């Protein structure tokens, strides 16, 4: 799956944590979250606001997804809505 690169790279990142491994781990982890889609991104955004239940460092890394998410094309949204609701769903909004 999409998290496989993170899982495979983690041991190396752990060994090199103080020498750039932490940065690589978080890069891979945030990219995997974005690849998993809007629900994973929204969860990480929510988690970034919860230093009462997560370590502050984790919250800080997840906070990068507050405004640093790859743009989502409107055509993709329309395609999902067409698939879910059928063509002509826009007429119900008028």
Coordinates of C-alpha atoms in Angstrom, one line a residue:
X1 CA 0.0 0.0 0.0
X2 CA 0.8 3.6 0.2
X3 CA 2.3 3.3 3.7
X4 CA 4.8 0.6 2.6
X5 CA 7.6 3.0 1.9
X6 CA 7.3 4.5 5.4
X7 CA 7.3 1.1 7.0
X8 CA 10.3 -0.1 4.9
X9 CA 12.3 3.1 5.5
X10 CA 11.5 3.4 9.2
X11 CA 14.4 1.2 10.5
X12 CA 17.0 3.2 8.5
X13 CA 15.3 6.5 9.6
X14 CA 15.4 5.3 13.2
X15 CA 19.1 4.4 13.0
X16 CA 19.9 7.8 11.5
X17 CA 17.3 9.8 13.5
X18 CA 19.7 12.4 14.8
X19 CA 21.4 12.7 11.4
X20 CA 18.5 13.5 9.1
X21 CA 16.5 10.3 9.6
X22 CA 13.7 12.1 11.5
X23 CA 13.3 14.6 8.6
X24 CA 13.1 11.8 6.1
X25 CA 10.6 9.8 8.2
X26 CA 8.2 12.7 8.5
X27 CA 8.6 13.6 4.8
X28 CA 7.6 10.0 3.9
X29 CA 4.8 9.9 6.6
X30 CA 3.2 13.1 5.5
X31 CA 3.4 12.1 1.8
X32 CA 1.7 8.8 2.6
X33 CA -1.1 10.6 4.5
X34 CA -1.7 12.8 1.5
X35 CA -1.7 9.8 -0.8
X36 CA -4.3 8.2 1.4
X37 CA -6.7 11.1 0.6
X38 CA -8.9 13.6 2.3
X39 CA -9.9 11.5 5.3
X40 CA -6.3 10.8 6.3
X41 CA -5.4 14.5 5.8
X42 CA -8.3 15.7 7.9
X43 CA -7.4 13.2 10.7
X44 CA -3.8 14.5 10.7
X45 CA -5.1 18.1 10.7
X46 CA -7.3 17.4 13.7
X47 CA -4.5 15.5 15.4
X48 CA -2.2 18.5 15.0
X49 CA -4.5 20.5 17.3
X50 CA -4.4 17.9 20.1
X51 CA -1.2 18.4 22.1
X52 CA -3.2 17.1 25.1
X53 CA -3.2 13.6 23.6
X54 CA -0.2 13.5 21.3
X55 CA 3.4 14.6 21.8
X56 CA 4.0 18.2 20.7
X57 CA 6.5 17.1 18.1
X58 CA 4.0 14.9 16.4
X59 CA 1.4 17.8 16.4
X60 CA 4.0 20.1 14.9
X61 CA 4.7 17.7 12.0
X62 CA 1.0 17.1 11.4
X63 CA 0.4 20.9 11.4
X64 CA 2.3 21.0 8.1
X65 CA -0.9 19.6 6.6
X66 CA -3.0 22.5 7.8
X67 CA -2.0 24.7 4.8
X68 CA 0.7 22.7 3.1
X69 CA -1.4 20.0 1.3
X70 CA -1.1 19.4 -2.4
X71 CA -4.1 21.0 -4.2
X72 CA -7.0 18.8 -5.0
X73 CA -8.4 19.4 -8.5
X74 CA -12.1 20.4 -8.8
X75 CA -12.4 18.0 -11.7
X76 CA -11.6 15.2 -9.3
X77 CA -14.3 16.4 -7.0
X78 CA -16.8 16.5 -9.8
X79 CA -15.9 13.0 -10.9
X80 CA -16.4 11.7 -7.4
X81 CA -19.8 13.4 -7.1
X82 CA -20.9 12.1 -10.5
X83 CA -19.9 8.6 -9.4
X84 CA -21.7 8.8 -6.1
X85 CA -24.8 10.8 -7.0
X86 CA -25.1 10.2 -10.7
X87 CA -25.0 12.8 -13.5
X88 CA -27.2 15.7 -13.1
X89 CA -26.8 16.0 -9.3
X90 CA -26.1 19.8 -9.8
X91 CA -29.8 20.3 -10.6
X92 CA -30.7 19.4 -7.0
X93 CA -28.6 22.4 -5.9
X94 CA -30.6 25.0 -7.9

